[in-house]
């Protein structure tokens, strides 16, 4: 190993050791080799090109798809004392020229650009003139037609191999199946590349799926348990974003809605406020988040079923990028499957529709799984595992089974008695002895199944019917208003020839353990004070709070209680630059807290 690497890692980034897979990728870059890097979000991909950039003679060009991602990474690099800039349409002409001047003088170690900018002939000539040591292609799955976020502009990046044949290229992504990986290698013409396929596992994320009954109330109950932590709620449409963000604001949550229907100024303002912890919660379409380099997002909620496991994995990966415990919660309605089927049936390109449908079915299978959810995810991406994770809902609270034969017979009989011509809610109303006008007019209050299930709630029966659909005993006819129809498999159950085991419906949001971060014991009152101090410093320096220090660094401070420069420098994430900029503030705050015997006097910023 290059003897300069570990000292530089600590001095520039504040880390004392490399994460899994980082060192060989960095060494390959220093040797001038191409590389392909697959690491999970939060796994340390950025360091793979940022650290070698400090040792290479010329500038490292980082291709990034979103302006906000560029700014976040450059802000974080500058906070560590590293010479980095970006060029995109958010800058004025004078600002762009200033960056080009720094580039010409050899003052920059890293320059972030969008693919459109990189491929401009004048820009390429400028780079040929100053020299490039490394090209890093971030979010490299965008180059592949098989990737879940294909972008045509990325395909033209093959040009850099022609114009810079001797400059190594590093392609990085968090989500790429086998077909996508091969396509990336081919499109970028990577030569004898070093390939690192890291684990897709994010062990700090807890995966939970809740069946939808009263989704807004379920979401509110979940959010009330989050204790002011930062989070994202994803919705499938702009209308739902506007509706849900308004409902949550009325409930007193610090929330904003985000979608492509807002102006650029509105979107940028909301995103900046979220990064600075001015909003605790963003309700958004999937247009939000790919470019958010915010490390202290503690939870991600999907209010509707995502279209692919790749999208779900990437979106949930925005939680817990700092390695601290985080949660991913999905609210699932099996009716979403029928809606997707109707939508794809209208698709003109049936070949593409078939691929989309198969990927969606994999996502639906994840939501319906009765086994460890992490195993479903990892095996989907080809990472074969059989050991349960112990950190998802099905591991922590395995579904309870019961003999559901009698309930199934009541439900199936009711579907038959109403002529297989009504949907779930009407069938449930009959089972529960409903006395509304429609039931009376249809004479369904005279049926033998009327009132047979009045001792069970509407939501309980809803879960039972969904399970009967899942087992193939019933089918929702999406061509006829989703009416329920009996299937051949229902006959032996109705006749009592077959017993049927069902899962006990989970009708309430399960409460998390009292100690949410049970593996991380630390002083919570001190953590709250350090977060407040961090927020003040961030406002003073005009940067997001997590750029000052991550939650992981603050937690370690609360465990180790550093009260001098040497002990603070031992904290992960504290390098020489941050020690000089922020060290006195945090040492003073911790010392004041300890001296007051945990009675919190107001800390003051160091001058």
PDB file of C-alpha atoms in Angstrom, residues 91-234:
ATOM      1  CA  UNK A  91     -23.341  29.572 -12.224  1.00  0.00           C
ATOM      2  CA  UNK A  92     -23.100  32.960 -13.895  1.00  0.00           C
ATOM      3  CA  UNK A  93     -20.745  33.464 -16.842  1.00  0.00           C
ATOM      4  CA  UNK A  94     -18.304  35.297 -14.554  1.00  0.00           C
ATOM      5  CA  UNK A  95     -18.323  32.416 -12.051  1.00  0.00           C
ATOM      6  CA  UNK A  96     -17.700  29.858 -14.804  1.00  0.00           C
ATOM      7  CA  UNK A  97     -14.755  31.894 -16.108  1.00  0.00           C
ATOM      8  CA  UNK A  98     -13.352  32.091 -12.591  1.00  0.00           C
ATOM      9  CA  UNK A  99     -13.450  28.289 -12.307  1.00  0.00           C
ATOM     10  CA  UNK A 100     -11.765  27.973 -15.705  1.00  0.00           C
ATOM     11  CA  UNK A 101      -9.025  30.313 -14.511  1.00  0.00           C
ATOM     12  CA  UNK A 102      -8.424  28.071 -11.480  1.00  0.00           C
ATOM     13  CA  UNK A 103      -8.387  25.072 -13.828  1.00  0.00           C
ATOM     14  CA  UNK A 104      -5.837  26.681 -16.139  1.00  0.00           C
ATOM     15  CA  UNK A 105      -3.568  27.581 -13.203  1.00  0.00           C
ATOM     16  CA  UNK A 106      -3.636  23.992 -11.938  1.00  0.00           C
ATOM     17  CA  UNK A 107      -5.315  25.025  -8.670  1.00  0.00           C
ATOM     18  CA  UNK A 108      -8.123  22.419  -8.763  1.00  0.00           C
ATOM     19  CA  UNK A 109      -7.888  18.786  -7.721  1.00  0.00           C
ATOM     20  CA  UNK A 110     -11.515  17.916  -8.603  1.00  0.00           C
ATOM     21  CA  UNK A 111     -13.967  19.466 -11.061  1.00  0.00           C
ATOM     22  CA  UNK A 112     -17.608  18.295 -11.214  1.00  0.00           C
ATOM     23  CA  UNK A 113     -19.482  18.612 -14.515  1.00  0.00           C
ATOM     24  CA  UNK A 114     -22.645  17.297 -16.180  1.00  0.00           C
ATOM     25  CA  UNK A 115     -22.243  14.999 -19.211  1.00  0.00           C
ATOM     26  CA  UNK A 116     -23.621  17.713 -21.518  1.00  0.00           C
ATOM     27  CA  UNK A 117     -20.891  20.134 -20.412  1.00  0.00           C
ATOM     28  CA  UNK A 118     -18.105  17.570 -20.651  1.00  0.00           C
ATOM     29  CA  UNK A 119     -18.960  16.759 -24.260  1.00  0.00           C
ATOM     30  CA  UNK A 120     -18.901  20.355 -25.513  1.00  0.00           C
ATOM     31  CA  UNK A 121     -15.998  20.635 -28.023  1.00  0.00           C
ATOM     32  CA  UNK A 122     -14.610  23.804 -26.408  1.00  0.00           C
ATOM     33  CA  UNK A 123     -14.601  22.179 -22.977  1.00  0.00           C
ATOM     34  CA  UNK A 124     -12.840  19.073 -24.290  1.00  0.00           C
ATOM     35  CA  UNK A 125     -10.150  21.278 -25.875  1.00  0.00           C
ATOM     36  CA  UNK A 126      -9.725  23.083 -22.561  1.00  0.00           C
ATOM     37  CA  UNK A 127      -9.207  19.777 -20.767  1.00  0.00           C
ATOM     38  CA  UNK A 128      -6.761  18.546 -23.386  1.00  0.00           C
ATOM     39  CA  UNK A 129      -4.776  21.731 -22.818  1.00  0.00           C
ATOM     40  CA  UNK A 130      -4.571  21.477 -18.994  1.00  0.00           C
ATOM     41  CA  UNK A 131      -4.382  17.688 -18.695  1.00  0.00           C
ATOM     42  CA  UNK A 132      -6.677  15.204 -16.923  1.00  0.00           C
ATOM     43  CA  UNK A 133      -5.540  12.468 -14.523  1.00  0.00           C
ATOM     44  CA  UNK A 134      -8.825  10.613 -14.043  1.00  0.00           C
ATOM     45  CA  UNK A 135     -12.435  10.592 -15.247  1.00  0.00           C
ATOM     46  CA  UNK A 136     -14.956   9.447 -12.623  1.00  0.00           C
ATOM     47  CA  UNK A 137     -18.421   8.634 -14.008  1.00  0.00           C
ATOM     48  CA  UNK A 138     -20.848   8.760 -11.082  1.00  0.00           C
ATOM     49  CA  UNK A 139     -24.319   7.118 -11.320  1.00  0.00           C
ATOM     50  CA  UNK A 140     -22.884   5.071 -14.201  1.00  0.00           C
ATOM     51  CA  UNK A 141     -26.076   2.984 -14.526  1.00  0.00           C
ATOM     52  CA  UNK A 142     -27.503   6.013 -16.372  1.00  0.00           C
ATOM     53  CA  UNK A 143     -25.425   5.002 -19.409  1.00  0.00           C
ATOM     54  CA  UNK A 144     -27.140   1.639 -19.818  1.00  0.00           C
ATOM     55  CA  UNK A 145     -30.404   0.991 -21.608  1.00  0.00           C
ATOM     56  CA  UNK A 146     -30.953  -1.788 -19.048  1.00  0.00           C
ATOM     57  CA  UNK A 147     -30.422   0.564 -16.109  1.00  0.00           C
ATOM     58  CA  UNK A 148     -33.444   1.756 -14.148  1.00  0.00           C
ATOM     59  CA  UNK A 149     -32.569   5.420 -14.780  1.00  0.00           C
ATOM     60  CA  UNK A 150     -31.310   5.445 -18.398  1.00  0.00           C
ATOM     61  CA  UNK A 151     -30.237   8.882 -19.694  1.00  0.00           C
ATOM     62  CA  UNK A 152     -29.375   9.346 -23.393  1.00  0.00           C
ATOM     63  CA  UNK A 153     -26.807  12.066 -22.605  1.00  0.00           C
ATOM     64  CA  UNK A 154     -24.716   9.491 -20.768  1.00  0.00           C
ATOM     65  CA  UNK A 155     -24.380   7.286 -23.870  1.00  0.00           C
ATOM     66  CA  UNK A 156     -22.219   9.907 -25.561  1.00  0.00           C
ATOM     67  CA  UNK A 157     -19.601   9.591 -22.803  1.00  0.00           C
ATOM     68  CA  UNK A 158     -17.879   6.922 -24.881  1.00  0.00           C
ATOM     69  CA  UNK A 159     -16.335   9.924 -26.667  1.00  0.00           C
ATOM     70  CA  UNK A 160     -13.961  10.566 -23.757  1.00  0.00           C
ATOM     71  CA  UNK A 161     -12.197   7.247 -24.469  1.00  0.00           C
ATOM     72  CA  UNK A 162     -11.533   8.438 -28.023  1.00  0.00           C
ATOM     73  CA  UNK A 163     -10.277  11.900 -27.057  1.00  0.00           C
ATOM     74  CA  UNK A 164      -8.386  10.848 -23.892  1.00  0.00           C
ATOM     75  CA  UNK A 165      -7.192   7.299 -24.661  1.00  0.00           C
ATOM     76  CA  UNK A 166      -4.480   7.312 -21.970  1.00  0.00           C
ATOM     77  CA  UNK A 167      -6.637   8.677 -19.117  1.00  0.00           C
ATOM     78  CA  UNK A 168      -8.167   6.051 -16.811  1.00  0.00           C
ATOM     79  CA  UNK A 169     -11.959   5.959 -16.380  1.00  0.00           C
ATOM     80  CA  UNK A 170     -13.705   4.958 -13.147  1.00  0.00           C
ATOM     81  CA  UNK A 171     -17.406   4.038 -13.443  1.00  0.00           C
ATOM     82  CA  UNK A 172     -19.363   4.055 -10.160  1.00  0.00           C
ATOM     83  CA  UNK A 173     -22.909   2.983  -9.294  1.00  0.00           C
ATOM     84  CA  UNK A 174     -24.960   1.664  -6.391  1.00  0.00           C
ATOM     85  CA  UNK A 175     -27.537  -0.237  -8.457  1.00  0.00           C
ATOM     86  CA  UNK A 176     -26.672  -2.411 -11.441  1.00  0.00           C
ATOM     87  CA  UNK A 177     -27.704  -5.987 -12.186  1.00  0.00           C
ATOM     88  CA  UNK A 178     -25.586  -8.263 -14.388  1.00  0.00           C
ATOM     89  CA  UNK A 179     -26.931  -6.975 -17.714  1.00  0.00           C
ATOM     90  CA  UNK A 180     -26.448  -3.352 -16.662  1.00  0.00           C
ATOM     91  CA  UNK A 181     -22.884  -3.996 -15.476  1.00  0.00           C
ATOM     92  CA  UNK A 182     -21.869  -5.553 -18.791  1.00  0.00           C
ATOM     93  CA  UNK A 183     -23.487  -2.714 -20.703  1.00  0.00           C
ATOM     94  CA  UNK A 184     -21.556  -0.101 -18.676  1.00  0.00           C
ATOM     95  CA  UNK A 185     -18.233  -1.852 -19.341  1.00  0.00           C
ATOM     96  CA  UNK A 186     -19.016  -2.000 -23.065  1.00  0.00           C
ATOM     97  CA  UNK A 187     -20.431   1.526 -23.464  1.00  0.00           C
ATOM     98  CA  UNK A 188     -17.438   3.159 -21.733  1.00  0.00           C
ATOM     99  CA  UNK A 189     -14.954   0.797 -23.441  1.00  0.00           C
ATOM    100  CA  UNK A 190     -13.244   0.068 -20.120  1.00  0.00           C
ATOM    101  CA  UNK A 191      -9.950  -1.736 -20.785  1.00  0.00           C
ATOM    102  CA  UNK A 192      -8.808  -4.565 -18.468  1.00  0.00           C
ATOM    103  CA  UNK A 193     -10.735  -2.779 -15.750  1.00  0.00           C
ATOM    104  CA  UNK A 194     -10.391  -3.508 -12.057  1.00  0.00           C
ATOM    105  CA  UNK A 195     -13.888  -4.599 -11.032  1.00  0.00           C
ATOM    106  CA  UNK A 196     -15.171  -4.231  -7.480  1.00  0.00           C
ATOM    107  CA  UNK A 197     -18.608  -5.694  -6.799  1.00  0.00           C
ATOM    108  CA  UNK A 198     -19.400  -4.677  -3.241  1.00  0.00           C
ATOM    109  CA  UNK A 199     -22.217  -6.067  -1.169  1.00  0.00           C
ATOM    110  CA  UNK A 200     -25.657  -4.572  -1.747  1.00  0.00           C
ATOM    111  CA  UNK A 201     -26.354  -4.973   1.942  1.00  0.00           C
ATOM    112  CA  UNK A 202     -27.073  -1.886   4.044  1.00  0.00           C
ATOM    113  CA  UNK A 203     -27.223  -3.553   7.478  1.00  0.00           C
ATOM    114  CA  UNK A 204     -28.046  -0.281   9.254  1.00  0.00           C
ATOM    115  CA  UNK A 205     -31.370   0.032   7.373  1.00  0.00           C
ATOM    116  CA  UNK A 206     -34.419  -1.709   8.838  1.00  0.00           C
ATOM    117  CA  UNK A 207     -36.918  -2.739   6.131  1.00  0.00           C
ATOM    118  CA  UNK A 208     -40.592  -2.747   7.088  1.00  0.00           C
ATOM    119  CA  UNK A 209     -43.752  -3.267   5.017  1.00  0.00           C
ATOM    120  CA  UNK A 210     -47.237  -2.366   6.282  1.00  0.00           C
ATOM    121  CA  UNK A 211     -50.416  -3.373   4.533  1.00  0.00           C
ATOM    122  CA  UNK A 212     -52.500  -0.311   3.711  1.00  0.00           C
ATOM    123  CA  UNK A 213     -55.752   0.150   5.572  1.00  0.00           C
ATOM    124  CA  UNK A 214     -55.964   3.839   6.489  1.00  0.00           C
ATOM    125  CA  UNK A 215     -52.705   5.022   4.951  1.00  0.00           C
ATOM    126  CA  UNK A 216     -52.696   8.633   6.135  1.00  0.00           C
ATOM    127  CA  UNK A 217     -53.354   7.599   9.738  1.00  0.00           C
ATOM    128  CA  UNK A 218     -50.761   4.856   9.481  1.00  0.00           C
ATOM    129  CA  UNK A 219     -48.213   7.364   8.169  1.00  0.00           C
ATOM    130  CA  UNK A 220     -49.000   9.922  10.885  1.00  0.00           C
ATOM    131  CA  UNK A 221     -48.587   7.251  13.553  1.00  0.00           C
ATOM    132  CA  UNK A 222     -45.219   6.291  12.087  1.00  0.00           C
ATOM    133  CA  UNK A 223     -43.978   9.888  11.794  1.00  0.00           C
ATOM    134  CA  UNK A 224     -44.924  10.639  15.398  1.00  0.00           C
ATOM    135  CA  UNK A 225     -42.399   8.004  16.443  1.00  0.00           C
ATOM    136  CA  UNK A 226     -39.534   9.688  14.591  1.00  0.00           C
ATOM    137  CA  UNK A 227     -38.754  12.329  17.226  1.00  0.00           C
ATOM    138  CA  UNK A 228     -37.973  15.140  14.781  1.00  0.00           C
ATOM    139  CA  UNK A 229     -35.534  13.156  12.629  1.00  0.00           C
ATOM    140  CA  UNK A 230     -35.099  13.962   8.925  1.00  0.00           C
ATOM    141  CA  UNK A 231     -37.060  11.829   6.459  1.00  0.00           C
ATOM    142  CA  UNK A 232     -38.537  11.491   2.962  1.00  0.00           C
ATOM    143  CA  UNK A 233     -42.000  10.220   1.975  1.00  0.00           C
ATOM    144  CA  UNK A 234     -42.229   9.143  -1.667  1.00  0.00           C
TER     145      UNK A 234
END
